[in-house]
Amino acid sequence: MAILQVLHFPNIRLRVKATTVNKFDNSVRKIVADMFETMYAAPGIGLAAIQVNIPQQIIVIDVSEKQNQPLCLINPKIIAKEGKQTFEEGCLSVPDVFEEVERAEKITVEALNQKGESFTLSTDGLLAICIQHELDHLIGKLFIDYISSLKRQRIQKKLLKQKR
Ligand code: GNR
Ligand code: NI
């Protein structure tokens, strides 16, 4: 296993669209294992492969307090949404920035697990927020895209300054 480097905004690699996974071989298992290790080490409650420069539709999540409920979603699709909730979100790719984002309250998502088996999950609360945040990553979208462009520009300035 290995801890992978997480890309930071405004890296353009965070803006690519992930491709679907068609083969469930050792290389996918290795990516998933490394992503879990990277997410737990960060620590974070979710990670999309895009964030570690792997543009494939792979997500790992664990919103449990004890960080002992790993969830892997491959080629995920939201098939139902209901209601609205607002939460102050953060992102490993936008360090030290927290902003309120409005998302669906309840969702139903269809995905494949690491073995390539299909499953459906209906959920709400933080898990629903996290899944929606991660699905956005798969289409090159970040939570700061929901805030004003002025605020986003300020964040970009700050992060570029830190990088030097
Ligand atoms: O660790 C994370 N915390 C978090 C908090 C509120 C809303 C979403 C998240 S996901 C984030 C990890 C991450 O960047 N995943 O892409
Ligand atoms: Ni994120």
mmCIF file of C-alpha atoms and ligand atoms in Angstrom:
data_model
loop_
_atom_site.group_PDB
_atom_site.id
_atom_site.type_symbol
_atom_site.label_atom_id
_atom_site.label_comp_id
_atom_site.label_asym_id
_atom_site.label_seq_id
_atom_site.Cartn_x
_atom_site.Cartn_y
_atom_site.Cartn_z
ATOM 1 C CA MET A 1 0.000 0.000 0.000
ATOM 2 C CA ALA A 2 1.040 3.577 -0.495
ATOM 3 C CA ILE A 3 -0.041 7.066 0.482
ATOM 4 C CA LEU A 4 -0.729 9.013 -2.693
ATOM 5 C CA GLN A 5 -0.182 12.711 -3.266
ATOM 6 C CA VAL A 6 -3.405 14.731 -3.288
ATOM 7 C CA LEU A 7 -3.671 17.426 -5.972
ATOM 8 C CA HIS A 8 -4.588 20.926 -4.847
ATOM 9 C CA PHE A 9 -6.835 23.525 -6.480
ATOM 10 C CA PRO A 10 -6.227 25.206 -8.966
ATOM 11 C CA ASN A 11 -4.431 22.205 -10.525
ATOM 12 C CA ILE A 12 -6.161 21.622 -13.887
ATOM 13 C CA ARG A 13 -5.994 17.849 -13.391
ATOM 14 C CA LEU A 14 -8.823 18.263 -10.870
ATOM 15 C CA ARG A 15 -10.958 19.471 -13.793
ATOM 16 C CA VAL A 16 -10.870 16.370 -15.991
ATOM 17 C CA LYS A 17 -13.808 14.016 -16.373
ATOM 18 C CA ALA A 18 -13.206 10.516 -15.030
ATOM 19 C CA THR A 19 -13.632 7.482 -17.278
ATOM 20 C CA THR A 20 -15.666 4.426 -16.287
ATOM 21 C CA VAL A 21 -13.942 1.343 -14.913
ATOM 22 C CA ASN A 22 -14.504 -1.739 -17.062
ATOM 23 C CA LYS A 23 -11.952 -4.176 -15.702
ATOM 24 C CA PHE A 24 -11.870 -5.306 -12.089
ATOM 25 C CA ASP A 25 -8.333 -6.582 -11.873
ATOM 26 C CA ASN A 26 -5.425 -6.220 -9.444
ATOM 27 C CA SER A 27 -4.668 -2.697 -10.615
ATOM 28 C CA VAL A 28 -8.131 -1.491 -9.528
ATOM 29 C CA ARG A 29 -7.765 -3.279 -6.183
ATOM 30 C CA LYS A 30 -4.393 -1.568 -5.662
ATOM 31 C CA ILE A 31 -5.832 1.872 -6.513
ATOM 32 C CA VAL A 32 -8.708 1.336 -4.040
ATOM 33 C CA ALA A 33 -6.358 0.125 -1.262
ATOM 34 C CA ASP A 34 -4.016 3.091 -1.786
ATOM 35 C CA MET A 35 -6.957 5.496 -1.834
ATOM 36 C CA PHE A 36 -8.261 4.170 1.494
ATOM 37 C CA GLU A 37 -4.801 4.497 3.008
ATOM 38 C CA THR A 38 -4.469 8.055 1.667
ATOM 39 C CA MET A 39 -7.946 9.060 2.892
ATOM 40 C CA TYR A 40 -7.432 7.643 6.408
ATOM 41 C CA ALA A 41 -3.973 9.204 6.691
ATOM 42 C CA ALA A 42 -5.165 12.669 5.625
ATOM 43 C CA PRO A 43 -7.573 12.247 7.533
ATOM 44 C CA GLY A 44 -10.643 12.685 5.349
ATOM 45 C CA ILE A 45 -14.133 11.207 5.077
ATOM 46 C CA GLY A 46 -13.924 10.654 1.323
ATOM 47 C CA LEU A 47 -11.575 10.646 -1.653
ATOM 48 C CA ALA A 48 -12.117 10.534 -5.409
ATOM 49 C CA ALA A 49 -9.455 8.995 -7.655
ATOM 50 C CA ILE A 50 -9.271 12.279 -9.621
ATOM 51 C CA GLN A 51 -7.762 13.888 -6.510
ATOM 52 C CA VAL A 52 -4.788 11.541 -6.675
ATOM 53 C CA ASN A 53 -4.389 12.062 -10.421
ATOM 54 C CA ILE A 54 -6.194 8.879 -11.466
ATOM 55 C CA PRO A 55 -9.067 9.993 -13.753
ATOM 56 C CA GLN A 56 -11.255 6.933 -13.222
ATOM 57 C CA GLN A 57 -14.693 6.742 -11.599
ATOM 58 C CA ILE A 58 -13.512 5.411 -8.240
ATOM 59 C CA ILE A 59 -14.541 6.811 -4.836
ATOM 60 C CA VAL A 60 -13.726 5.728 -1.292
ATOM 61 C CA ILE A 61 -15.699 6.981 1.709
ATOM 62 C CA ASP A 62 -15.831 6.459 5.458
ATOM 63 C CA VAL A 63 -18.009 8.860 7.437
ATOM 64 C CA SER A 64 -18.041 6.702 10.597
ATOM 65 C CA GLU A 65 -16.643 8.152 13.821
ATOM 66 C CA LYS A 66 -14.268 5.242 14.344
ATOM 67 C CA GLN A 67 -13.241 5.266 10.670
ATOM 68 C CA ASN A 68 -14.066 1.595 10.418
ATOM 69 C CA GLN A 69 -16.852 1.557 7.806
ATOM 70 C CA PRO A 70 -15.103 1.693 4.442
ATOM 71 C CA LEU A 71 -17.310 2.177 1.403
ATOM 72 C CA CYS A 72 -16.088 1.983 -2.194
ATOM 73 C CA LEU A 73 -18.177 3.243 -5.107
ATOM 74 C CA ILE A 74 -17.145 2.560 -8.699
ATOM 75 C CA ASN A 75 -18.983 4.063 -11.701
ATOM 76 C CA PRO A 76 -21.558 5.598 -9.316
ATOM 77 C CA LYS A 77 -24.785 7.190 -10.502
ATOM 78 C CA ILE A 78 -27.364 9.089 -8.463
ATOM 79 C CA ILE A 79 -30.738 7.688 -9.474
ATOM 80 C CA ALA A 80 -32.934 9.652 -7.035
ATOM 81 C CA LYS A 81 -32.661 12.839 -4.959
ATOM 82 C CA GLU A 82 -34.991 14.440 -2.486
ATOM 83 C CA GLY A 83 -35.048 17.551 -0.296
ATOM 84 C CA LYS A 84 -32.261 19.957 0.568
ATOM 85 C CA GLN A 85 -29.629 20.327 3.271
ATOM 86 C CA THR A 86 -26.788 22.757 3.831
ATOM 87 C CA PHE A 87 -23.434 21.858 5.339
ATOM 88 C CA GLU A 88 -20.081 23.545 5.784
ATOM 89 C CA GLU A 89 -17.886 21.500 3.452
ATOM 90 C CA GLY A 90 -14.160 21.091 3.143
ATOM 91 C CA CYS A 91 -12.011 19.266 0.593
ATOM 92 C CA LEU A 92 -8.576 17.682 0.720
ATOM 93 C CA SER A 93 -7.877 19.395 -2.607
ATOM 94 C CA VAL A 94 -8.772 22.840 -1.202
ATOM 95 C CA PRO A 95 -6.939 22.812 2.141
ATOM 96 C CA ASP A 96 -8.138 24.992 5.034
ATOM 97 C CA VAL A 97 -11.196 26.295 3.192
ATOM 98 C CA PHE A 98 -14.702 25.668 4.513
ATOM 99 C CA GLU A 99 -17.874 26.910 2.848
ATOM 100 C CA GLU A 100 -21.582 26.218 3.110
ATOM 101 C CA VAL A 101 -22.950 24.173 0.228
ATOM 102 C CA GLU A 102 -26.546 23.176 -0.451
ATOM 103 C CA ARG A 103 -27.122 19.605 -1.609
ATOM 104 C CA ALA A 104 -29.920 17.051 -1.763
ATOM 105 C CA GLU A 105 -30.963 15.712 1.629
ATOM 106 C CA LYS A 106 -31.618 12.129 0.573
ATOM 107 C CA ILE A 107 -30.136 10.297 -2.366
ATOM 108 C CA THR A 108 -30.181 6.871 -3.936
ATOM 109 C CA VAL A 109 -26.972 5.880 -5.648
ATOM 110 C CA GLU A 110 -26.250 2.899 -7.857
ATOM 111 C CA ALA A 111 -22.631 1.745 -8.107
ATOM 112 C CA LEU A 112 -20.270 -1.208 -8.390
ATOM 113 C CA ASN A 113 -18.106 -2.427 -5.519
ATOM 114 C CA GLN A 114 -14.412 -3.348 -5.842
ATOM 115 C CA LYS A 115 -15.361 -6.772 -7.164
ATOM 116 C CA GLY A 116 -17.508 -5.246 -9.904
ATOM 117 C CA GLU A 117 -20.796 -6.239 -8.260
ATOM 118 C CA SER A 118 -23.683 -3.808 -8.563
ATOM 119 C CA PHE A 119 -25.423 -2.401 -5.480
ATOM 120 C CA THR A 120 -27.875 0.357 -4.590
ATOM 121 C CA LEU A 121 -27.624 2.579 -1.526
ATOM 122 C CA SER A 122 -30.258 4.983 -0.182
ATOM 123 C CA THR A 123 -28.914 7.392 2.389
ATOM 124 C CA ASP A 124 -29.110 10.874 3.905
ATOM 125 C CA GLY A 125 -27.175 13.217 6.204
ATOM 126 C CA LEU A 126 -23.386 13.372 6.055
ATOM 127 C CA LEU A 127 -23.025 10.247 3.909
ATOM 128 C CA ALA A 128 -25.372 11.736 1.299
ATOM 129 C CA ILE A 129 -23.364 15.002 1.371
ATOM 130 C CA CYS A 130 -20.085 13.154 1.005
ATOM 131 C CA ILE A 131 -21.312 11.010 -1.911
ATOM 132 C CA GLN A 132 -22.543 14.121 -3.757
ATOM 133 C CA HIS A 133 -19.214 15.904 -3.066
ATOM 134 C CA GLU A 134 -17.255 12.914 -4.418
ATOM 135 C CA LEU A 135 -19.487 12.483 -7.473
ATOM 136 C CA ASP A 136 -18.792 16.120 -8.338
ATOM 137 C CA HIS A 137 -15.052 15.341 -8.347
ATOM 138 C CA LEU A 138 -15.685 12.685 -11.010
ATOM 139 C CA ILE A 139 -16.952 15.384 -13.387
ATOM 140 C CA GLY A 140 -14.189 17.847 -12.523
ATOM 141 C CA LYS A 141 -16.321 19.884 -10.141
ATOM 142 C CA LEU A 142 -15.245 21.259 -6.743
ATOM 143 C CA PHE A 143 -17.363 22.475 -3.821
ATOM 144 C CA ILE A 144 -15.972 25.987 -4.245
ATOM 145 C CA ASP A 145 -17.660 26.120 -7.667
ATOM 146 C CA TYR A 146 -20.886 26.705 -5.723
ATOM 147 C CA ILE A 147 -19.636 29.911 -4.040
ATOM 148 C CA SER A 148 -19.123 33.366 -5.569
ATOM 149 C CA SER A 149 -16.320 33.748 -8.115
ATOM 150 C CA LEU A 150 -14.866 36.583 -6.025
ATOM 151 C CA LYS A 151 -14.487 34.252 -3.038
ATOM 152 C CA ARG A 152 -13.097 31.522 -5.290
ATOM 153 C CA GLN A 153 -10.492 33.917 -6.714
ATOM 154 C CA ARG A 154 -9.406 34.859 -3.193
ATOM 155 C CA ILE A 155 -9.004 31.179 -2.321
ATOM 156 C CA GLN A 156 -6.987 30.604 -5.498
ATOM 157 C CA LYS A 157 -4.658 33.490 -4.653
ATOM 158 C CA LYS A 158 -4.146 32.179 -1.134
ATOM 159 C CA LEU A 159 -3.397 28.601 -2.245
ATOM 160 C CA LEU A 160 -1.023 29.697 -5.016
ATOM 161 C CA LYS A 161 0.841 31.833 -2.492
ATOM 162 C CA GLN A 162 1.176 28.880 -0.104
ATOM 163 C CA LYS A 163 2.619 26.710 -2.859
ATOM 164 C CA ARG A 164 5.695 28.881 -3.373
HETATM 165 O O1 GNR B 1 -12.667 15.033 4.341
HETATM 166 C C1 GNR B 1 -13.603 15.632 3.797
HETATM 167 N N1 GNR B 1 -14.555 16.225 4.556
HETATM 168 C C2 GNR B 1 -15.736 16.744 4.054
HETATM 169 C C3 GNR B 1 -16.496 17.555 4.869
HETATM 170 C C4 GNR B 1 -17.680 18.077 4.424
HETATM 171 C C5 GNR B 1 -18.132 17.794 3.169
HETATM 172 C C6 GNR B 1 -17.383 16.996 2.326
HETATM 173 C C7 GNR B 1 -16.197 16.469 2.765
HETATM 174 S S1 GNR B 1 -15.268 15.441 1.723
HETATM 175 C C8 GNR B 1 -13.647 15.748 2.320
HETATM 176 C C9 GNR B 1 -12.640 14.856 1.636
HETATM 177 C C10 GNR B 1 -12.588 15.203 0.175
HETATM 178 O O2 GNR B 1 -12.059 16.190 -0.259
HETATM 179 N N2 GNR B 1 -13.188 14.399 -0.648
HETATM 180 O O3 GNR B 1 -13.218 14.664 -1.951
HETATM 181 NI NI NI B 2 -13.121 16.809 -2.105
#
